[in-house]
mmCIF file of C-alpha atoms in Angstrom:
data_model
loop_
_atom_site.group_PDB
_atom_site.id
_atom_site.type_symbol
_atom_site.label_atom_id
_atom_site.label_comp_id
_atom_site.label_asym_id
_atom_site.label_seq_id
_atom_site.Cartn_x
_atom_site.Cartn_y
_atom_site.Cartn_z
ATOM 1 C CA MET A 1 0.015 -0.084 -0.041
ATOM 2 C CA ARG A 2 1.302 3.341 -0.804
ATOM 3 C CA LEU A 3 0.302 5.937 1.940
ATOM 4 C CA LEU A 4 0.757 9.472 0.303
ATOM 5 C CA ALA A 5 0.417 12.317 3.196
ATOM 6 C CA PHE A 6 -0.143 15.941 2.387
ATOM 7 C CA GLY A 7 0.301 18.750 4.975
ATOM 8 C CA ASP A 8 2.197 21.311 7.179
ATOM 9 C CA SER A 9 5.289 20.979 9.494
ATOM 10 C CA PHE A 10 3.002 19.370 12.417
ATOM 11 C CA LEU A 11 2.722 16.430 9.517
ATOM 12 C CA LEU A 12 6.376 16.373 8.435
ATOM 13 C CA GLY A 13 7.424 15.948 12.244
ATOM 14 C CA VAL A 14 9.503 18.812 12.647
ATOM 15 C CA GLY A 15 10.876 18.996 16.252
ATOM 16 C CA ASP A 16 10.400 14.877 16.560
ATOM 17 C CA PRO A 17 14.092 13.845 17.442
ATOM 18 C CA TYR A 18 13.068 10.686 15.596
ATOM 19 C CA HIS A 19 12.405 12.127 12.510
ATOM 20 C CA LEU A 20 9.179 10.651 12.211
ATOM 21 C CA GLY A 21 5.784 12.565 13.062
ATOM 22 C CA TRP A 22 2.729 11.419 14.005
ATOM 23 C CA ILE A 23 2.276 9.680 10.715
ATOM 24 C CA GLY A 24 5.810 7.881 10.661
ATOM 25 C CA ARG A 25 4.746 6.312 14.141
ATOM 26 C CA THR A 26 1.518 5.020 12.628
ATOM 27 C CA VAL A 27 3.347 2.755 10.107
ATOM 28 C CA LEU A 28 6.301 1.780 12.366
ATOM 29 C CA GLY A 29 6.950 -2.032 11.659
ATOM 30 C CA ARG A 30 4.888 -2.022 8.888
ATOM 31 C CA THR A 31 7.233 -2.648 5.888
ATOM 32 C CA ASP A 32 3.722 -3.436 3.631
ATOM 33 C CA VAL A 33 3.131 0.560 4.061
ATOM 34 C CA THR A 34 5.354 3.133 1.377
ATOM 35 C CA LEU A 35 4.887 5.849 3.466
ATOM 36 C CA TYR A 36 5.184 9.304 1.411
ATOM 37 C CA ASN A 37 5.392 12.186 4.039
ATOM 38 C CA LEU A 38 4.903 15.250 1.838
ATOM 39 C CA GLY A 39 4.530 17.629 4.411
ATOM 40 C CA VAL A 40 5.971 21.377 3.775
ATOM 41 C CA ARG A 41 6.687 23.636 6.783
ATOM 42 C CA ARG A 42 4.785 27.043 6.667
ATOM 43 C CA GLU A 43 2.062 25.740 4.328
ATOM 44 C CA THR A 44 -1.628 26.793 4.152
ATOM 45 C CA SER A 45 -4.390 24.619 2.732
ATOM 46 C CA GLY A 46 -3.537 27.250 -0.788
ATOM 47 C CA ASP A 47 -0.156 25.929 -0.953
ATOM 48 C CA ILE A 48 -1.123 22.510 -0.529
ATOM 49 C CA ALA A 49 -4.073 22.386 -3.038
ATOM 50 C CA ALA A 50 -1.616 24.374 -5.632
ATOM 51 C CA ARG A 51 0.882 20.969 -5.268
ATOM 52 C CA TRP A 52 -0.399 17.955 -3.992
ATOM 53 C CA ARG A 53 -2.054 16.616 -7.309
ATOM 54 C CA ARG A 54 1.445 17.142 -9.312
ATOM 55 C CA GLU A 55 3.437 15.543 -6.463
ATOM 56 C CA ALA A 56 1.134 12.433 -5.890
ATOM 57 C CA SER A 57 1.277 11.613 -9.823
ATOM 58 C CA SER A 58 4.856 11.076 -9.396
ATOM 59 C CA ARG A 59 4.527 8.427 -6.771
ATOM 60 C CA MET A 60 1.401 6.504 -7.630
ATOM 61 C CA ALA A 61 1.463 2.656 -8.799
ATOM 62 C CA SER A 62 -1.313 0.916 -10.614
ATOM 63 C CA HIS A 63 -0.348 -1.751 -9.424
ATOM 64 C CA GLU A 64 -0.756 -0.895 -5.548
ATOM 65 C CA PRO A 65 -3.406 0.163 -3.166
ATOM 66 C CA LEU A 66 -3.199 4.120 -2.630
ATOM 67 C CA ARG A 67 -4.337 6.198 0.336
ATOM 68 C CA LEU A 68 -4.436 9.795 0.575
ATOM 69 C CA VAL A 69 -4.167 11.885 4.315
ATOM 70 C CA PHE A 70 -4.637 15.305 4.290
ATOM 71 C CA SER A 71 -3.613 17.200 7.553
ATOM 72 C CA PHE A 72 -3.435 21.263 7.732
ATOM 73 C CA GLY A 73 -5.003 24.170 8.801
ATOM 74 C CA CYS A 74 -2.918 25.852 11.664
ATOM 75 C CA ASN A 75 -1.262 27.911 9.126
ATOM 76 C CA ASP A 76 -4.181 29.327 7.473
ATOM 77 C CA CYS A 77 -5.177 30.660 10.966
ATOM 78 C CA VAL A 78 -1.810 32.764 11.228
ATOM 79 C CA LEU A 79 -2.036 36.629 11.617
ATOM 80 C CA GLU A 80 0.350 38.390 9.278
ATOM 81 C CA ASP A 81 0.532 42.361 8.623
ATOM 82 C CA ALA A 82 -2.493 41.943 6.439
ATOM 83 C CA GLY A 83 -4.440 40.103 8.309
ATOM 84 C CA LEU A 84 -5.178 35.524 8.322
ATOM 85 C CA ARG A 85 -2.722 34.159 5.982
ATOM 86 C CA VAL A 86 -5.932 32.607 4.370
ATOM 87 C CA GLY A 87 -9.317 33.387 5.829
ATOM 88 C CA PRO A 88 -11.993 30.888 7.068
ATOM 89 C CA ALA A 89 -13.753 30.844 3.744
ATOM 90 C CA ASP A 90 -10.704 30.023 1.890
ATOM 91 C CA THR A 91 -9.362 27.713 3.961
ATOM 92 C CA LEU A 92 -12.763 25.938 3.688
ATOM 93 C CA LYS A 93 -12.758 26.288 -0.407
ATOM 94 C CA ASN A 94 -9.496 24.885 -0.589
ATOM 95 C CA THR A 95 -10.125 22.088 1.325
ATOM 96 C CA GLN A 96 -13.297 21.498 -0.136
ATOM 97 C CA MET A 97 -11.603 21.385 -3.529
ATOM 98 C CA ILE A 98 -8.810 19.179 -1.886
ATOM 99 C CA LEU A 99 -10.478 16.815 -0.626
ATOM 100 C CA ALA A 100 -13.211 16.332 -3.714
ATOM 101 C CA GLU A 101 -10.525 15.914 -5.864
ATOM 102 C CA ALA A 102 -9.052 13.466 -3.963
ATOM 103 C CA ALA A 103 -11.396 11.626 -3.069
ATOM 104 C CA ALA A 104 -12.111 10.814 -6.749
ATOM 105 C CA LEU A 105 -9.026 9.373 -6.951
ATOM 106 C CA ALA A 106 -8.548 7.084 -4.190
ATOM 107 C CA PRO A 107 -9.415 6.705 -0.593
ATOM 108 C CA THR A 108 -9.031 9.763 1.233
ATOM 109 C CA LEU A 109 -8.770 10.578 4.616
ATOM 110 C CA MET A 110 -8.464 14.138 6.625
ATOM 111 C CA VAL A 111 -6.552 14.812 10.189
ATOM 112 C CA GLY A 112 -7.360 17.521 12.001
ATOM 113 C CA PRO A 113 -4.899 20.230 13.161
ATOM 114 C CA PRO A 114 -3.132 20.139 16.271
ATOM 115 C CA PRO A 115 -3.506 22.554 19.754
ATOM 116 C CA VAL A 116 -0.697 25.346 19.076
ATOM 117 C CA VAL A 117 0.832 27.352 21.618
ATOM 118 C CA ASP A 118 -0.833 30.846 21.265
ATOM 119 C CA PRO A 119 -4.204 31.388 23.329
ATOM 120 C CA LEU A 120 -5.460 33.313 20.321
ATOM 121 C CA HIS A 121 -4.183 31.527 17.688
ATOM 122 C CA ARG A 122 -5.102 28.190 19.219
ATOM 123 C CA ALA A 123 -8.734 29.553 19.434
ATOM 124 C CA ARG A 124 -8.758 30.026 15.578
ATOM 125 C CA VAL A 125 -7.397 26.525 14.637
ATOM 126 C CA ALA A 126 -10.367 25.193 16.784
ATOM 127 C CA SER A 127 -12.974 27.250 15.040
ATOM 128 C CA VAL A 128 -11.422 26.497 11.958
ATOM 129 C CA GLY A 129 -10.944 22.190 12.902
ATOM 130 C CA ASP A 130 -14.587 22.001 13.336
ATOM 131 C CA ALA A 131 -15.692 23.668 10.186
ATOM 132 C CA LEU A 132 -13.072 20.884 8.228
ATOM 133 C CA GLY A 133 -14.758 18.524 9.803
ATOM 134 C CA ILE A 134 -18.400 19.408 8.417
ATOM 135 C CA VAL A 135 -16.767 19.773 4.752
ATOM 136 C CA ALA A 136 -15.159 16.761 5.338
ATOM 137 C CA GLY A 137 -17.815 14.818 6.250
ATOM 138 C CA GLN A 138 -20.144 16.640 3.481
ATOM 139 C CA LEU A 139 -17.884 14.770 0.900
ATOM 140 C CA GLY A 140 -18.034 11.762 2.570
ATOM 141 C CA VAL A 141 -14.283 11.831 3.698
ATOM 142 C CA PRO A 142 -13.165 10.484 7.150
ATOM 143 C CA TYR A 143 -11.990 13.249 9.550
ATOM 144 C CA ILE A 144 -10.166 12.257 12.860
ATOM 145 C CA ASP A 145 -9.932 15.047 15.374
ATOM 146 C CA VAL A 146 -7.106 15.396 17.679
ATOM 147 C CA PHE A 147 -7.394 18.966 18.997
ATOM 148 C CA THR A 148 -9.740 18.386 22.055
ATOM 149 C CA ALA A 149 -7.772 15.490 22.988
ATOM 150 C CA LEU A 150 -4.222 16.764 22.467
ATOM 151 C CA ARG A 151 -5.288 20.133 24.179
ATOM 152 C CA GLN A 152 -6.654 17.892 27.273
ATOM 153 C CA ALA A 153 -3.380 15.967 27.553
ATOM 154 C CA GLU A 154 -1.167 19.242 27.448
ATOM 155 C CA THR A 155 1.603 17.200 26.206
ATOM 156 C CA TRP A 156 1.930 18.868 22.944
ATOM 157 C CA GLU A 157 1.912 22.293 24.397
ATOM 158 C CA ALA A 158 4.006 21.906 26.917
ATOM 159 C CA GLU A 159 6.940 20.099 24.486
ATOM 160 C CA ALA A 160 6.093 22.825 21.872
ATOM 161 C CA ALA A 161 6.803 25.884 24.464
ATOM 162 C CA ALA A 162 10.257 23.909 25.705
ATOM 163 C CA GLY A 163 11.118 23.263 22.145
ATOM 164 C CA ASP A 164 11.147 25.960 19.233
ATOM 165 C CA GLY A 165 7.746 27.516 20.673
ATOM 166 C CA ALA A 166 5.761 25.992 18.088
ATOM 167 C CA HIS A 167 6.665 22.206 17.422
ATOM 168 C CA PRO A 168 6.294 19.572 20.106
ATOM 169 C CA GLY A 169 8.743 16.915 20.384
ATOM 170 C CA ALA A 170 8.722 12.792 20.871
ATOM 171 C CA ASP A 171 5.675 12.408 23.177
ATOM 172 C CA ALA A 172 3.377 14.595 21.851
ATOM 173 C CA TYR A 173 3.720 13.276 18.123
ATOM 174 C CA GLN A 174 3.426 9.615 19.722
ATOM 175 C CA GLN A 175 0.018 10.707 21.553
ATOM 176 C CA MET A 176 -1.192 12.317 18.494
ATOM 177 C CA ALA A 177 -0.678 8.994 16.554
ATOM 178 C CA ASP A 178 -1.956 7.041 19.027
ATOM 179 C CA LEU A 179 -5.062 9.107 18.799
ATOM 180 C CA VAL A 180 -5.127 8.285 14.615
ATOM 181 C CA MET A 181 -4.372 4.451 15.265
ATOM 182 C CA SER A 182 -6.975 3.601 17.568
ATOM 183 C CA HIS A 183 -9.601 5.628 15.422
ATOM 184 C CA PRO A 184 -12.015 2.867 13.815
ATOM 185 C CA ALA A 185 -11.856 5.120 10.497
ATOM 186 C CA TRP A 186 -8.153 4.848 10.247
ATOM 187 C CA ARG A 187 -7.835 1.104 10.690
ATOM 188 C CA ALA A 188 -10.414 0.528 8.070
ATOM 189 C CA PHE A 189 -8.483 3.336 5.849
ATOM 190 C CA THR A 190 -5.164 1.606 6.342
ATOM 191 C CA SER A 191 -6.456 -1.854 6.454
ATOM 192 C CA ASP A 192 -4.893 -3.777 2.986
ATOM 193 C CA ASP A 193 -8.310 -5.180 2.550
ATOM 194 C CA ARG A 194 -9.059 -3.908 -1.103
ATOM 195 C CA SER A 195 -12.793 -4.379 -0.341
ATOM 196 C CA VAL A 196 -12.668 -1.526 2.294
ATOM 197 C CA GLN A 197 -13.225 1.749 1.123
ATOM 198 C CA ALA A 198 -12.465 4.577 3.549
ATOM 199 C CA HIS A 199 -15.866 6.108 2.723
ATOM 200 C CA MET B 1 19.241 23.781 8.036
ATOM 201 C CA ARG B 2 17.129 22.499 5.470
ATOM 202 C CA LEU B 3 18.216 19.026 3.986
ATOM 203 C CA LEU B 4 16.396 18.130 1.054
ATOM 204 C CA ALA B 5 17.055 14.743 -0.620
ATOM 205 C CA PHE B 6 16.443 13.192 -4.006
ATOM 206 C CA GLY B 7 16.640 9.412 -5.070
ATOM 207 C CA ASP B 8 14.827 6.347 -5.641
ATOM 208 C CA SER B 9 13.248 3.548 -3.259
ATOM 209 C CA PHE B 10 16.642 3.172 -1.450
ATOM 210 C CA LEU B 11 17.053 6.862 -0.195
ATOM 211 C CA LEU B 12 13.183 6.529 0.879
ATOM 212 C CA GLY B 13 14.108 3.518 2.601
ATOM 213 C CA VAL B 14 11.702 1.192 1.296
ATOM 214 C CA GLY B 15 11.954 -2.447 3.713
ATOM 215 C CA ASP B 16 13.091 -0.409 6.607
ATOM 216 C CA PRO B 17 10.883 -1.253 9.632
ATOM 217 C CA TYR B 18 11.609 2.300 11.249
ATOM 218 C CA HIS B 19 10.347 4.043 7.848
ATOM 219 C CA LEU B 20 13.805 6.328 8.043
ATOM 220 C CA GLY B 21 16.083 4.818 5.823
ATOM 221 C CA TRP B 22 19.992 5.537 5.768
ATOM 222 C CA ILE B 23 19.446 9.204 5.313
ATOM 223 C CA GLY B 24 16.723 9.481 8.320
ATOM 224 C CA ARG B 25 19.484 7.971 10.377
ATOM 225 C CA THR B 26 22.074 10.165 9.496
ATOM 226 C CA VAL B 27 19.651 13.042 11.747
ATOM 227 C CA LEU B 28 18.597 11.090 14.053
ATOM 228 C CA GLY B 29 18.463 13.326 17.394
ATOM 229 C CA ARG B 30 19.248 16.652 15.437
ATOM 230 C CA THR B 31 15.882 18.822 15.146
ATOM 231 C CA ASP B 32 18.234 21.615 14.091
ATOM 232 C CA VAL B 33 17.471 19.672 10.697
ATOM 233 C CA THR B 34 14.557 19.568 8.768
ATOM 234 C CA LEU B 35 14.681 16.667 6.551
ATOM 235 C CA TYR B 36 12.686 16.481 3.276
ATOM 236 C CA ASN B 37 13.093 12.773 2.120
ATOM 237 C CA LEU B 38 11.876 13.034 -1.683
ATOM 238 C CA GLY B 39 12.992 9.432 -2.720
ATOM 239 C CA VAL B 40 10.496 8.043 -5.228
ATOM 240 C CA ARG B 41 10.172 4.251 -5.791
ATOM 241 C CA ARG B 42 11.578 2.817 -9.421
ATOM 242 C CA GLU B 43 13.029 6.878 -10.451
ATOM 243 C CA THR B 44 15.562 6.896 -12.887
ATOM 244 C CA SER B 45 18.112 9.785 -13.121
ATOM 245 C CA GLY B 46 15.336 11.189 -15.876
ATOM 246 C CA ASP B 47 12.749 11.033 -13.747
ATOM 247 C CA ILE B 48 14.598 12.940 -10.974
ATOM 248 C CA ALA B 49 15.976 15.146 -13.063
ATOM 249 C CA ALA B 50 12.421 16.166 -14.358
ATOM 250 C CA ARG B 51 10.953 16.739 -10.798
ATOM 251 C CA TRP B 52 13.692 17.823 -8.502
ATOM 252 C CA ARG B 53 13.830 21.555 -9.263
ATOM 253 C CA ARG B 54 9.561 22.336 -8.652
ATOM 254 C CA GLU B 55 9.897 19.936 -5.655
ATOM 255 C CA ALA B 56 12.592 21.570 -3.948
ATOM 256 C CA SER B 57 11.065 24.979 -5.013
ATOM 257 C CA SER B 58 7.985 24.319 -2.856
ATOM 258 C CA ARG B 59 10.317 23.435 0.013
ATOM 259 C CA MET B 60 13.318 26.049 0.293
ATOM 260 C CA ALA B 61 13.073 29.113 2.846
ATOM 261 C CA SER B 62 15.801 31.780 2.590
ATOM 262 C CA HIS B 63 16.396 32.256 6.486
ATOM 263 C CA GLU B 64 17.736 28.779 6.521
ATOM 264 C CA PRO B 65 20.652 27.026 5.081
ATOM 265 C CA LEU B 66 19.990 24.513 2.269
ATOM 266 C CA ARG B 67 21.666 21.463 1.352
ATOM 267 C CA LEU B 68 20.940 19.190 -1.871
ATOM 268 C CA VAL B 69 21.829 15.742 -1.602
ATOM 269 C CA PHE B 70 21.206 12.952 -4.557
ATOM 270 C CA SER B 71 21.068 9.192 -4.355
ATOM 271 C CA PHE B 72 19.894 7.162 -7.300
ATOM 272 C CA GLY B 73 21.325 5.000 -10.265
ATOM 273 C CA CYS B 74 20.352 1.567 -9.675
ATOM 274 C CA ASN B 75 16.978 1.683 -11.438
ATOM 275 C CA ASP B 76 18.500 3.252 -14.685
ATOM 276 C CA CYS B 77 20.574 0.151 -14.929
ATOM 277 C CA VAL B 78 17.693 -2.496 -15.031
ATOM 278 C CA LEU B 79 16.524 -4.102 -18.137
ATOM 279 C CA GLU B 80 13.901 -4.115 -19.505
ATOM 280 C CA ASP B 81 12.398 -5.458 -22.727
ATOM 281 C CA ALA B 82 13.242 -2.313 -24.698
ATOM 282 C CA GLY B 83 17.263 -2.511 -22.989
ATOM 283 C CA LEU B 84 18.636 -0.711 -20.010
ATOM 284 C CA ARG B 85 15.527 1.807 -18.472
ATOM 285 C CA VAL B 86 18.705 4.565 -19.063
ATOM 286 C CA GLY B 87 21.622 3.759 -20.538
ATOM 287 C CA PRO B 88 24.910 4.818 -19.083
ATOM 288 C CA ALA B 89 25.267 8.031 -21.268
ATOM 289 C CA ASP B 90 21.820 9.265 -20.688
ATOM 290 C CA THR B 91 22.923 8.610 -17.011
ATOM 291 C CA LEU B 92 26.030 10.936 -16.707
ATOM 292 C CA LYS B 93 24.121 13.726 -18.994
ATOM 293 C CA ASN B 94 21.121 13.281 -16.534
ATOM 294 C CA THR B 95 23.305 13.436 -13.874
ATOM 295 C CA GLN B 96 25.821 16.132 -15.198
ATOM 296 C CA MET B 97 22.354 18.557 -15.406
ATOM 297 C CA ILE B 98 21.044 17.578 -11.862
ATOM 298 C CA LEU B 99 24.568 18.302 -10.164
ATOM 299 C CA ALA B 100 25.403 21.228 -12.470
ATOM 300 C CA GLU B 101 21.761 23.080 -11.474
ATOM 301 C CA ALA B 102 21.825 21.970 -7.798
ATOM 302 C CA ALA B 103 25.563 23.526 -7.029
ATOM 303 C CA ALA B 104 24.647 26.415 -8.608
ATOM 304 C CA LEU B 105 21.904 26.658 -5.965
ATOM 305 C CA ALA B 106 23.214 25.394 -2.660
ATOM 306 C CA PRO B 107 25.956 23.023 -1.442
ATOM 307 C CA THR B 108 25.167 19.686 -3.110
ATOM 308 C CA LEU B 109 26.423 16.035 -2.438
ATOM 309 C CA MET B 110 26.013 12.900 -4.044
ATOM 310 C CA VAL B 111 25.669 9.328 -2.444
ATOM 311 C CA GLY B 112 26.474 6.558 -5.116
ATOM 312 C CA PRO B 113 23.981 3.479 -5.155
ATOM 313 C CA PRO B 114 24.156 0.405 -3.174
ATOM 314 C CA PRO B 115 24.748 -3.157 -4.103
ATOM 315 C CA VAL B 116 22.169 -4.752 -5.492
ATOM 316 C CA VAL B 117 20.801 -8.490 -5.525
ATOM 317 C CA ASP B 118 21.001 -9.863 -8.940
ATOM 318 C CA PRO B 119 24.812 -10.236 -9.968
ATOM 319 C CA LEU B 120 24.374 -8.734 -13.650
ATOM 320 C CA HIS B 121 22.462 -5.964 -12.582
ATOM 321 C CA ARG B 122 24.946 -5.498 -9.616
ATOM 322 C CA ALA B 123 27.823 -5.147 -12.392
ATOM 323 C CA ARG B 124 26.096 -2.621 -14.208
ATOM 324 C CA VAL B 125 25.501 -0.788 -11.206
ATOM 325 C CA ALA B 126 29.251 -0.804 -10.114
ATOM 326 C CA SER B 127 30.168 0.778 -13.453
ATOM 327 C CA VAL B 128 27.698 3.180 -13.446
ATOM 328 C CA GLY B 129 28.060 4.260 -9.813
ATOM 329 C CA ASP B 130 32.403 4.672 -10.716
ATOM 330 C CA ALA B 131 31.091 6.949 -13.500
ATOM 331 C CA LEU B 132 28.676 9.193 -11.430
ATOM 332 C CA GLY B 133 31.653 9.694 -9.049
ATOM 333 C CA ILE B 134 34.045 11.067 -11.946
ATOM 334 C CA VAL B 135 31.061 13.246 -13.205
ATOM 335 C CA ALA B 136 30.542 14.678 -9.799
ATOM 336 C CA GLY B 137 34.092 14.863 -9.307
ATOM 337 C CA GLN B 138 34.229 16.959 -12.211
ATOM 338 C CA LEU B 139 31.729 19.539 -11.132
ATOM 339 C CA GLY B 140 33.230 19.766 -7.632
ATOM 340 C CA VAL B 141 30.345 17.918 -5.807
ATOM 341 C CA PRO B 142 31.303 15.438 -3.053
ATOM 342 C CA TYR B 143 30.629 12.225 -4.009
ATOM 343 C CA ILE B 144 30.423 9.207 -1.367
ATOM 344 C CA ASP B 145 30.817 5.901 -2.808
ATOM 345 C CA VAL B 146 29.002 3.281 -0.356
ATOM 346 C CA PHE B 147 28.904 0.292 -2.878
ATOM 347 C CA THR B 148 32.195 -1.452 -1.930
ATOM 348 C CA ALA B 149 31.659 -1.597 1.499
ATOM 349 C CA LEU B 150 28.152 -2.211 1.290
ATOM 350 C CA ARG B 151 29.076 -5.313 -0.927
ATOM 351 C CA GLN B 152 31.859 -6.680 1.773
ATOM 352 C CA ALA B 153 29.555 -6.434 4.934
ATOM 353 C CA GLU B 154 26.946 -8.535 2.768
ATOM 354 C CA THR B 155 24.286 -7.316 4.763
ATOM 355 C CA TRP B 156 22.598 -5.450 2.090
ATOM 356 C CA GLU B 157 22.047 -8.220 0.177
ATOM 357 C CA ALA B 158 21.152 -10.678 2.565
ATOM 358 C CA GLU B 159 18.472 -8.624 4.129
ATOM 359 C CA ALA B 160 17.473 -7.586 0.772
ATOM 360 C CA ALA B 161 17.077 -11.284 -0.244
ATOM 361 C CA ALA B 162 15.219 -11.910 3.024
ATOM 362 C CA GLY B 163 12.928 -9.239 2.718
ATOM 363 C CA ASP B 164 11.307 -8.422 -0.633
ATOM 364 C CA GLY B 165 14.271 -9.306 -2.801
ATOM 365 C CA ALA B 166 15.123 -5.931 -3.526
ATOM 366 C CA HIS B 167 15.117 -3.893 -0.434
ATOM 367 C CA PRO B 168 17.199 -4.126 2.590
ATOM 368 C CA GLY B 169 16.043 -3.894 6.113
ATOM 369 C CA ALA B 170 17.178 -1.991 8.951
ATOM 370 C CA ASP B 171 20.785 -3.025 9.900
ATOM 371 C CA ALA B 172 21.852 -2.534 6.207
ATOM 372 C CA TYR B 173 20.116 1.023 6.105
ATOM 373 C CA GLN B 174 22.141 1.479 9.568
ATOM 374 C CA GLN B 175 25.133 0.505 7.865
ATOM 375 C CA MET B 176 24.958 2.424 4.824
ATOM 376 C CA ALA B 177 24.173 5.712 7.486
ATOM 377 C CA ASP B 178 27.150 4.828 9.268
ATOM 378 C CA LEU B 179 29.280 5.125 6.007
ATOM 379 C CA VAL B 180 27.770 7.985 5.293
ATOM 380 C CA MET B 181 28.259 9.879 8.612
ATOM 381 C CA SER B 182 31.742 9.017 9.030
ATOM 382 C CA HIS B 183 32.483 10.646 5.531
ATOM 383 C CA PRO B 184 34.733 13.789 5.914
ATOM 384 C CA ALA B 185 32.643 15.284 3.271
ATOM 385 C CA TRP B 186 29.585 14.596 4.625
ATOM 386 C CA ARG B 187 30.726 16.032 8.145
ATOM 387 C CA ALA B 188 31.239 19.133 6.381
ATOM 388 C CA PHE B 189 28.103 19.116 4.352
ATOM 389 C CA THR B 190 26.001 18.823 7.622
ATOM 390 C CA SER B 191 27.782 21.153 9.616
ATOM 391 C CA ASP B 192 25.990 24.159 10.433
ATOM 392 C CA ASP B 193 28.574 26.347 9.806
ATOM 393 C CA ARG B 194 27.320 28.501 7.247
ATOM 394 C CA SER B 195 30.682 29.021 6.006
ATOM 395 C CA VAL B 196 31.822 25.855 5.269
ATOM 396 C CA GLN B 197 30.773 25.172 1.613
ATOM 397 C CA ALA B 198 30.889 21.647 0.545
ATOM 398 C CA HIS B 199 32.831 22.551 -2.949
#
């Protein structure tokens, strides 16, 4: 199975001394899965919309089952001089476009954004995350919310504060991996049973 | 530092249950390095020439030092019905084009292809690897040969034979990482001293 994952620095796993991130941790020991981690630092939903399809094309193979994962949102909610990097309406429009095109290509799943350190930024991420879940649901794409559980565990924010101020360390990435792996939608999605569709 | 690595399945780390590959193992514990592993299964020098520049563009940042790594060659030497996937002259032409453009952009380093299981394929890889080293040298790009040492250690071929027939496991990838990390060119290349140029 080929697992192609598109997202931001949290998907890439920045801050993880093991260079796995949460998604690398979900496939530990599974040599039947070829993971392409295509997270890119600083990217918004618009950046990912602009590149994912071409990068996917180079990595698909007709003889192997394909799965597409997306995880982004935090960078859209960053305030810069001129306002939000991407406003909520555009975030939802970009996400709808990405997920609709992806789901037509292969089973697709979205993992929501994690809690960030700054309280105001975090509140915007929470709100956008809720909306992303609704958009995904309308398209029949499974959406895994990790925000609330990671917020309650407090590891994410503690590690991020102790690290570079934005990215957590090994323990929080492992918590996020555990949340994703224990979700029924993820188990169906990464099962090698070709009759299982993610939606 | 951003380390962008382009190559094939051996760079990606296919077969490694830890999903690190040799290059992931070179940066274990280094959270100051953002690794983008852009290895793609089945890719030849021609495939990499066609995509590396665009994928690099999405991942560069002016505020951080950039390093470019290339490692390919085995897939060029695969015999298909119509002959070699890429003949030696084209492999060298592609490599010259890639390395010249890369070295003009950032410090660049090439790691040669590993020994493959099939003896005739392996002989072609050995020969192409020697030529790649010469091309790199002419451009002032450091080239790290791993073929001979991995061949002598025999782990690579034993693990590949025990695995899917082509890709080794954790021990051989670690051996390759150790060979790369112990090379003076790699140490200079991945040093955070901005005055150090790879060439």
